[in-house]
């Protein structure tokens, strides 16, 4: 797993004004778990290379996976992946990596997913894996996002939530709410979180992913509200994996 | 009819050269420039420098108060050496400035820490075992060979850049083993268990390398 492999970019689509999904075919890939990430290495003509980790948006057993990359304004790698890479290009990929922040179809607990911004990506892999499986557990997503337009996978989530009896999708809009939305846009607070998340008594497995401050804050609120710390798994976007 | 591909030796050599060049050079991303080569030899392979101090952990940060805090070293005889917060503060302290390297590819240069050297803590400890498992409040574990904790290579640290270590960064105290990837520098550290054989800790059981030398890019297992 530690080696680099060549991935063919076999698909690309815009998700939002800053986010883009790349479909990568990686010969020899034996699938990936929902929630894992890959490292992507770009090499310039002068030999300079840069590596970043990206959450995988899909799960499965095949040779193809998707990553969704949100462009960071001062990013080194993400602008290239969002603006410049084309179908037919090749990238170097290492992984998939990670055995902790994952969901497997044999898990039996109900699942509460809490996403901030592009922290939705690994959680979307879990939602897709859950929908594709016959796992009957309830899944609930609380997605904190600037506006409707900034919500990655908005249409797919709406379709899935409408079609599926085991998935609930809920939004918190922090800057601009859609017309008719019952709440003013504001940052997620503790009362809103606890009102919308599965209750402690439901004993959910909880996955939180987003920017550091979002994740730290949400995790603290959950612990103080009585959710056992061992049931809360966290991941920060922009980087994944290690504990630093 | 013969459909077999026939190539002259010189053509084969060309293909082999191309293949090995590709393996060595990797795939060139046309138009990608990046920030360019770092001229800093202190940057390990595959790392980039950051001025920030990103926080990464697997779950909620435990809330540990110094009144209840202790640090222990437990050996093969069952002997348990432990220090309360006040006892730890009374030990000789080091101020050290080191570069730190996270497995997620950021490096931060010249971070300054205050803490007690593991050499000091091990002065009173007798053990023949060569490995340790660091345990943290909250349940995190990571394995570190004993020789990587001794001879001025590791500390129990509670100050970062002159300020008490924030909870998100492992406060009240964390292990500091800056020559290994930073997941080995266990946040919220609680103690060390001596081990006869190397055993994987938390990340080491979840796809990460048993040792974690940034200069050899020992990221994943």
Coordinates of C-alpha atoms in Angstrom, one line a residue:
Chain A
X1 CA 0.0 0.0 0.0
X2 CA 2.9 2.3 0.5
X3 CA 3.7 2.5 -3.2
X4 CA 2.6 5.1 -5.7
X5 CA 0.3 4.0 -8.5
X6 CA -0.7 5.7 -11.7
X7 CA -4.4 6.8 -11.8
X8 CA -6.2 7.7 -15.0
X9 CA -8.6 10.5 -14.7
X10 CA -11.7 9.0 -16.3
X11 CA -14.3 11.6 -15.3
X12 CA -14.6 15.1 -13.9
X13 CA -17.6 17.1 -12.9
X14 CA -18.3 20.4 -11.1
X15 CA -20.0 20.1 -7.8
X16 CA -20.0 23.8 -6.7
X17 CA -18.2 27.0 -7.8
X18 CA -15.2 25.8 -5.9
X19 CA -15.5 22.0 -5.8
X20 CA -15.0 19.4 -8.4
X21 CA -15.2 15.6 -8.4
X22 CA -12.6 13.6 -10.2
X23 CA -13.2 9.9 -11.1
X24 CA -9.9 8.0 -11.0
X25 CA -9.3 4.5 -12.4
X26 CA -6.4 2.9 -10.5
X27 CA -5.3 -0.4 -12.1
X28 CA -4.8 -3.0 -9.3
X29 CA -6.9 -1.1 -6.8
X30 CA -8.9 -3.6 -4.7
X31 CA -11.6 -1.2 -3.7
X32 CA -11.8 1.1 -0.7
X33 CA -13.8 1.5 2.5
X34 CA -16.2 4.3 3.0
X35 CA -14.3 7.1 4.8
X36 CA -10.8 6.3 3.6
X37 CA -8.6 8.8 1.8
X38 CA -5.9 8.7 -0.9
X39 CA -2.7 10.7 -1.2
X40 CA -2.4 12.5 -4.6
X41 CA 1.1 13.5 -5.9
X42 CA 1.6 16.1 -8.5
X43 CA 5.0 16.5 -10.2
X44 CA 6.1 19.6 -12.1
X45 CA 8.3 19.5 -15.1
X46 CA 11.3 20.4 -13.1
X47 CA 10.8 17.4 -10.8
X48 CA 9.2 19.3 -7.9
X49 CA 6.4 17.3 -6.4
X50 CA 3.7 18.0 -3.9
X51 CA 1.4 15.6 -2.0
X52 CA -1.9 16.1 -0.4
X53 CA -4.5 13.8 1.1
X54 CA -8.1 13.7 -0.3
X55 CA -11.1 11.9 1.1
X56 CA -12.7 9.4 -1.2
X57 CA -16.3 10.1 -2.0
X58 CA -17.2 6.6 -2.9
X59 CA -16.7 3.0 -1.6
X60 CA -16.6 -0.3 -3.3
X61 CA -14.6 -3.2 -4.6
X62 CA -13.6 -2.0 -8.0
X63 CA -10.7 -0.1 -9.6
X64 CA -12.4 3.2 -9.8
X65 CA -13.0 5.7 -7.1
X66 CA -14.0 9.4 -6.8
X67 CA -12.4 12.2 -4.9
X68 CA -14.1 15.6 -4.5
X69 CA -11.6 18.4 -4.1
X70 CA -12.6 21.9 -2.8
X71 CA -10.3 24.6 -4.1
X72 CA -8.4 26.4 -1.3
X73 CA -7.7 30.0 -2.3
X74 CA -4.0 29.8 -1.4
X75 CA -3.8 26.1 -2.1
X76 CA -0.9 24.5 -3.9
X77 CA -2.5 21.3 -5.2
X78 CA -6.2 21.8 -5.0
X79 CA -6.4 24.7 -7.6
X80 CA -4.7 22.4 -10.1
X81 CA -7.1 19.5 -9.4
X82 CA -10.1 21.8 -9.6
X83 CA -9.2 24.0 -12.6
X84 CA -6.5 22.2 -14.7
X85 CA -6.8 18.5 -14.6
X86 CA -8.6 17.0 -17.6
X87 CA -10.1 13.6 -18.4
X88 CA -7.4 11.5 -19.9
X89 CA -4.7 12.9 -17.6
X90 CA -2.8 10.8 -15.2
X91 CA -2.1 11.4 -11.5
X92 CA -0.1 9.5 -9.0
X93 CA -2.0 8.1 -6.1
X94 CA -1.1 6.3 -2.9
X95 CA -3.6 4.4 -0.8
X96 CA -6.4 4.0 0.1
X97 CA -5.4 4.8 3.6
X98 CA -7.2 4.7 7.0
X99 CA -8.9 2.1 9.1
X100 CA -10.5 4.3 11.7
X101 CA -12.8 6.9 10.2
X102 CA -14.6 4.3 8.2
X103 CA -18.1 2.8 8.0
X104 CA -18.7 -0.8 7.0
X105 CA -22.0 -2.4 5.9
X106 CA -21.7 -4.9 8.8
X107 CA -21.9 -2.1 11.4
X108 CA -25.2 -2.3 13.2
X109 CA -25.5 1.0 15.1
X110 CA -27.6 3.9 13.8
X111 CA -25.3 6.6 12.4
X112 CA -25.2 10.3 12.9
X113 CA -23.1 12.2 10.3
X114 CA -22.1 15.8 10.9
X115 CA -20.4 17.7 8.1
X116 CA -19.0 21.1 7.9
X117 CA -18.4 22.4 4.3
X118 CA -16.4 20.0 2.3
X119 CA -16.2 17.7 5.3
X120 CA -19.2 16.1 3.6
X121 CA -16.9 14.1 1.2
X122 CA -16.0 11.0 3.4
X123 CA -19.5 11.1 4.9
X124 CA -21.0 10.9 1.4
X125 CA -18.9 7.8 0.8
X126 CA -20.6 6.3 3.9
X127 CA -24.1 7.4 2.7
X128 CA -23.5 5.9 -0.7
X129 CA -22.2 2.7 0.8
X130 CA -25.1 2.5 3.1
X131 CA -27.6 3.1 0.4
X132 CA -26.0 0.5 -1.8
X133 CA -26.1 -2.1 1.0
X134 CA -29.0 -3.8 2.6
X135 CA -27.9 -2.5 6.0
X136 CA -31.1 -1.3 7.6
X137 CA -29.6 1.1 10.2
X138 CA -30.9 4.6 10.3
X139 CA -28.5 7.2 8.8
X140 CA -28.9 10.9 9.6
X141 CA -26.8 13.7 8.1
X142 CA -26.6 17.2 9.5
X143 CA -24.8 19.3 7.0
X144 CA -23.5 22.8 7.9
X145 CA -22.8 24.8 4.8
X146 CA -22.6 28.5 3.8
X147 CA -25.5 28.4 1.4
X148 CA -27.5 26.1 -0.8
X149 CA -25.2 26.7 -3.7
X150 CA -22.2 25.7 -1.7
X151 CA -23.7 22.4 -0.7
X152 CA -21.7 19.6 -2.4
X153 CA -23.9 16.6 -3.7
X154 CA -27.0 18.7 -3.0
X155 CA -29.1 17.1 -5.7
X156 CA -28.0 13.5 -5.0
X157 CA -28.7 14.0 -1.3
X158 CA -32.1 15.3 -2.1
X159 CA -32.9 12.3 -4.3
X160 CA -31.5 9.8 -1.9
X161 CA -33.3 11.3 1.1
X162 CA -36.6 11.3 -0.8
X163 CA -36.2 7.7 -2.0
X164 CA -34.7 6.1 1.0
X165 CA -36.6 5.3 4.2
X166 CA -33.3 4.9 6.1
X167 CA -31.7 8.2 5.3
X168 CA -32.5 11.6 6.7
X169 CA -30.7 14.8 5.5
X170 CA -30.8 18.1 7.3
X171 CA -29.0 21.4 6.7
X172 CA -27.7 24.3 8.7
X173 CA -27.1 27.3 6.5
X174 CA -24.5 29.6 8.0
X175 CA -24.5 32.6 5.5
X176 CA -27.5 32.4 3.3
X177 CA -30.5 30.2 3.7
X178 CA -32.7 29.3 0.7
X179 CA -36.1 31.0 0.3
X180 CA -38.6 29.7 2.7
X181 CA -36.1 28.1 5.0
X182 CA -37.5 28.2 8.5
X183 CA -34.3 29.5 10.2
X184 CA -32.1 32.5 9.8
X185 CA -28.6 31.7 8.6
X186 CA -26.2 31.4 11.5
X187 CA -23.4 29.3 12.6
X188 CA -24.2 25.9 14.1
X189 CA -24.8 26.2 17.8
X190 CA -25.1 23.6 20.6
X191 CA -28.9 23.9 20.9
X192 CA -29.4 23.4 17.1
X193 CA -27.0 20.5 17.1
X194 CA -28.6 18.7 20.0
X195 CA -32.2 19.4 18.6
X196 CA -31.4 17.9 15.2
X197 CA -29.0 15.0 16.0
X198 CA -30.1 11.6 17.0
X199 CA -30.6 11.5 20.7
X200 CA -28.1 9.9 23.1
X201 CA -30.6 7.1 23.8
X202 CA -30.4 6.0 20.2
X203 CA -26.7 5.2 20.8
X204 CA -25.6 6.4 17.4
X205 CA -22.1 6.0 16.0
X206 CA -21.1 9.6 15.2
X207 CA -18.8 10.8 12.5
X208 CA -17.8 14.5 12.4
X209 CA -15.8 16.0 9.5
X210 CA -15.0 19.6 8.7
X211 CA -12.6 22.3 9.6
X212 CA -10.6 21.9 12.8
X213 CA -12.6 24.5 14.8
X214 CA -15.9 23.0 13.7
X215 CA -14.9 19.5 14.5
X216 CA -13.4 20.4 17.9
X217 CA -16.5 22.4 18.9
X218 CA -19.0 19.9 17.7
X219 CA -17.2 17.0 19.4
X220 CA -17.0 18.9 22.7
X221 CA -20.7 19.7 22.6
X222 CA -21.6 16.1 22.0
X223 CA -19.4 14.9 24.8
X224 CA -20.9 17.4 27.2
X225 CA -24.4 16.4 26.2
X226 CA -23.6 12.8 27.2
X227 CA -22.6 11.1 24.0
X228 CA -19.8 8.6 24.9
X229 CA -16.5 9.9 23.5
X230 CA -15.7 6.4 22.2
X231 CA -18.7 6.6 19.8
X232 CA -17.5 9.9 18.2
X233 CA -15.0 9.7 15.3
X234 CA -13.6 12.9 14.0
X235 CA -11.7 13.9 10.9
X236 CA -10.5 17.3 9.7
X237 CA -10.7 18.2 6.1
X238 CA -7.7 19.4 4.2
X239 CA -5.7 16.7 5.9
X240 CA -6.5 13.3 7.3
X241 CA -5.1 10.5 9.1
X242 CA -2.5 11.3 11.7
X243 CA -2.9 12.7 15.1
X244 CA -0.9 15.8 15.6
Chain B
X1 CA -0.4 -14.3 -40.3
X2 CA 1.6 -13.3 -37.4
X3 CA 0.2 -10.7 -35.1
X4 CA 3.0 -11.0 -32.6
X5 CA 4.8 -7.8 -31.7
X6 CA 8.3 -7.9 -32.9
X7 CA 10.8 -5.3 -31.8
X8 CA 14.4 -4.9 -32.3
X9 CA 16.7 -4.9 -29.3
X10 CA 17.2 -1.1 -29.6
X11 CA 13.4 -0.6 -29.5
X12 CA 13.1 -2.8 -26.4
X13 CA 15.8 -0.8 -24.7
X14 CA 13.9 2.4 -25.5
X15 CA 10.7 1.0 -24.0
X16 CA 12.5 -0.2 -20.9
X17 CA 14.2 3.1 -20.5
X18 CA 10.9 4.9 -20.8
X19 CA 9.4 2.6 -18.2
X20 CA 12.1 3.1 -15.7
X21 CA 12.1 6.8 -16.4
X22 CA 8.4 6.9 -15.7
X23 CA 9.0 4.9 -12.5
X24 CA 11.7 7.3 -11.4
X25 CA 10.2 10.6 -12.6
X26 CA 6.6 9.8 -11.9
X27 CA 3.9 11.3 -13.9
X28 CA 4.4 14.9 -14.9
X29 CA 1.4 17.0 -14.4
X30 CA 1.6 19.4 -17.3
X31 CA 1.1 23.0 -16.2
X32 CA 1.6 22.2 -12.6
X33 CA 4.3 24.4 -11.0
X34 CA 3.5 24.3 -7.3
X35 CA 5.5 26.4 -4.9
X36 CA 8.8 25.0 -6.1
X37 CA 11.6 23.3 -4.4
X38 CA 12.2 24.1 -0.8
X39 CA 15.9 25.1 -0.3
X40 CA 15.5 24.1 3.3
X41 CA 17.4 20.8 3.9
X42 CA 15.4 20.5 7.1
X43 CA 12.3 19.5 5.1
X44 CA 11.9 15.7 4.9
X45 CA 10.8 14.1 1.7
X46 CA 7.2 14.6 0.7
X47 CA 6.6 17.3 3.3
X48 CA 5.7 21.0 3.0
X49 CA 6.3 23.8 5.4
X50 CA 3.4 25.4 7.3
X51 CA 3.3 28.3 9.6
X52 CA 0.1 27.1 11.2
X53 CA -0.3 24.3 13.7
X54 CA -3.0 22.0 12.3
X55 CA -4.9 19.9 14.8
X56 CA -5.6 16.3 13.9
X57 CA -7.0 13.6 16.2
X58 CA -9.3 10.7 16.0
X59 CA -12.0 11.7 18.4
X60 CA -13.0 14.3 21.0
X61 CA -10.2 15.9 23.0
X62 CA -10.3 14.6 26.6
X63 CA -10.6 17.2 29.3
X64 CA -7.9 16.5 31.9
X65 CA -7.3 18.6 34.9
X66 CA -3.8 18.9 36.4
X67 CA -5.2 18.1 39.9
X68 CA -6.0 14.6 38.7
X69 CA -3.2 14.2 36.2
X70 CA -0.4 11.8 36.5
X71 CA 2.3 10.3 34.4
X72 CA 3.4 6.7 34.9
X73 CA 6.0 4.3 33.7
X74 CA 5.2 0.6 34.3
X75 CA 7.8 -2.1 33.9
X76 CA 7.9 -5.8 33.5
X77 CA 8.1 -6.4 37.2
X78 CA 4.8 -4.6 37.7
X79 CA 6.7 -1.7 39.3
X80 CA 4.8 1.5 38.6
X81 CA 6.6 4.8 38.7
X82 CA 4.3 7.8 38.8
X83 CA 4.5 11.5 39.0
X84 CA 1.7 13.9 39.9
X85 CA 1.5 17.2 38.1
X86 CA 3.3 19.0 41.0
X87 CA 6.0 16.3 41.1
X88 CA 6.5 16.6 37.4
X89 CA 6.9 20.4 37.6
X90 CA 9.5 20.0 40.4
X91 CA 11.8 18.0 38.1
X92 CA 14.6 19.7 36.0
X93 CA 13.0 21.2 32.9
X94 CA 14.3 21.6 29.4
X95 CA 13.4 24.2 26.8
X96 CA 13.9 22.7 23.4
X97 CA 13.4 24.0 19.9
X98 CA 12.7 21.4 17.2
X99 CA 11.1 20.9 13.8
X100 CA 8.0 18.7 13.8
X101 CA 6.7 16.6 11.0
X102 CA 3.1 15.4 10.6
X103 CA 2.3 12.3 8.5
X104 CA -0.3 14.4 6.7
X105 CA 2.7 16.1 5.0
X106 CA 3.0 19.4 6.9
X107 CA 6.2 20.3 8.8
X108 CA 6.6 23.2 11.2
X109 CA 10.1 24.5 11.8
X110 CA 11.5 25.8 15.1
X111 CA 8.7 25.0 17.5
X112 CA 9.7 25.6 21.1
X113 CA 8.6 23.4 24.0
X114 CA 9.1 23.1 27.7
X115 CA 9.1 19.8 29.5
X116 CA 10.9 17.1 31.3
X117 CA 13.3 14.9 29.4
X118 CA 12.4 11.2 29.4
X119 CA 16.0 10.6 30.5
X120 CA 15.1 12.3 33.8
X121 CA 12.0 10.1 34.2
X122 CA 13.8 6.9 33.4
X123 CA 16.7 7.6 35.9
X124 CA 14.8 5.6 38.5
X125 CA 13.3 3.0 36.2
X126 CA 14.9 -0.4 35.8
X127 CA 13.8 -2.4 32.8
X128 CA 15.3 -4.9 30.3
X129 CA 12.5 -4.4 27.8
X130 CA 13.3 -2.4 24.6
X131 CA 9.8 -1.2 23.6
X132 CA 7.1 1.1 25.0
X133 CA 3.5 1.7 24.5
X134 CA 2.5 5.3 25.2
X135 CA -1.0 5.6 26.7
X136 CA -3.1 8.7 26.6
X137 CA -6.2 10.0 28.5
X138 CA -9.0 9.2 26.2
X139 CA -7.6 5.8 25.2
X140 CA -5.1 6.7 22.4
X141 CA -2.0 4.6 22.2
X142 CA 1.2 4.7 20.2
X143 CA 4.3 2.5 20.2
X144 CA 7.8 3.9 20.5
X145 CA 11.1 2.0 20.9
X146 CA 12.8 2.9 24.2
X147 CA 15.9 4.0 22.5
X148 CA 13.9 6.7 20.7
X149 CA 12.8 8.1 24.0
X150 CA 16.3 8.3 25.6
X151 CA 19.5 10.3 25.1
X152 CA 17.8 13.7 24.7
X153 CA 15.3 12.6 22.1
X154 CA 12.0 12.9 23.9
X155 CA 10.1 14.8 26.5
X156 CA 6.8 15.1 28.4
X157 CA 6.0 18.7 27.3
X158 CA 3.4 21.1 28.7
X159 CA 4.4 24.4 27.1
X160 CA 4.3 25.4 23.5
X161 CA 5.9 28.7 22.4
X162 CA 5.9 29.9 26.0
X163 CA 2.2 29.2 26.6
X164 CA 0.5 26.3 28.4
X165 CA -0.2 23.6 25.9
X166 CA -3.8 23.9 24.6
X167 CA -6.1 21.0 25.1
X168 CA -6.6 20.6 21.3
X169 CA -2.8 20.2 21.0
X170 CA -2.6 17.6 23.8
X171 CA -2.7 19.7 27.0
X172 CA -2.1 19.5 29.8
X173 CA 0.9 17.5 28.6
X174 CA 1.9 15.5 25.6
X175 CA 4.8 13.3 24.6
X176 CA 7.3 15.1 22.4
X177 CA 9.3 12.8 20.1
X178 CA 10.1 15.2 17.3
X179 CA 12.4 13.0 15.3
X180 CA 9.4 10.7 14.4
X181 CA 6.2 11.6 12.7
X182 CA 4.1 13.6 15.1
X183 CA 1.4 11.0 15.7
X184 CA 4.1 9.3 17.9
X185 CA 4.1 12.4 20.1
X186 CA 1.0 11.2 22.0
X187 CA -1.4 14.0 23.0
X188 CA -2.9 13.9 26.5
X189 CA -0.2 11.5 27.5
X190 CA -0.8 9.5 30.7
X191 CA 2.1 7.1 30.8
X192 CA 4.4 4.4 29.2
X193 CA 4.0 0.7 29.5
X194 CA 7.3 -1.2 28.9
X195 CA 7.0 -4.0 26.3
X196 CA 9.3 -6.9 25.5
X197 CA 8.2 -6.9 21.8
X198 CA 7.0 -4.1 19.6
X199 CA 3.2 -3.9 19.3
X200 CA 1.1 -1.6 17.2
X201 CA -0.7 1.3 18.9
X202 CA -3.8 3.0 17.6
X203 CA -2.7 4.4 14.2
X204 CA -0.3 1.6 13.8
X205 CA -3.2 -0.8 13.8
X206 CA -5.0 1.4 11.3
X207 CA -2.7 1.4 8.4
X208 CA 0.2 3.6 9.7
X209 CA 3.8 2.6 10.0
X210 CA 5.2 0.9 13.1
X211 CA 8.2 3.3 13.4
X212 CA 7.4 6.5 11.5
X213 CA 10.8 8.0 10.5
X214 CA 10.0 11.1 8.4
X215 CA 13.4 11.0 6.7
X216 CA 12.6 7.6 5.3
X217 CA 8.9 8.5 4.6
X218 CA 7.6 5.7 6.8
X219 CA 4.1 6.9 6.6
X220 CA 2.0 3.8 6.0
X221 CA 2.4 0.1 6.8

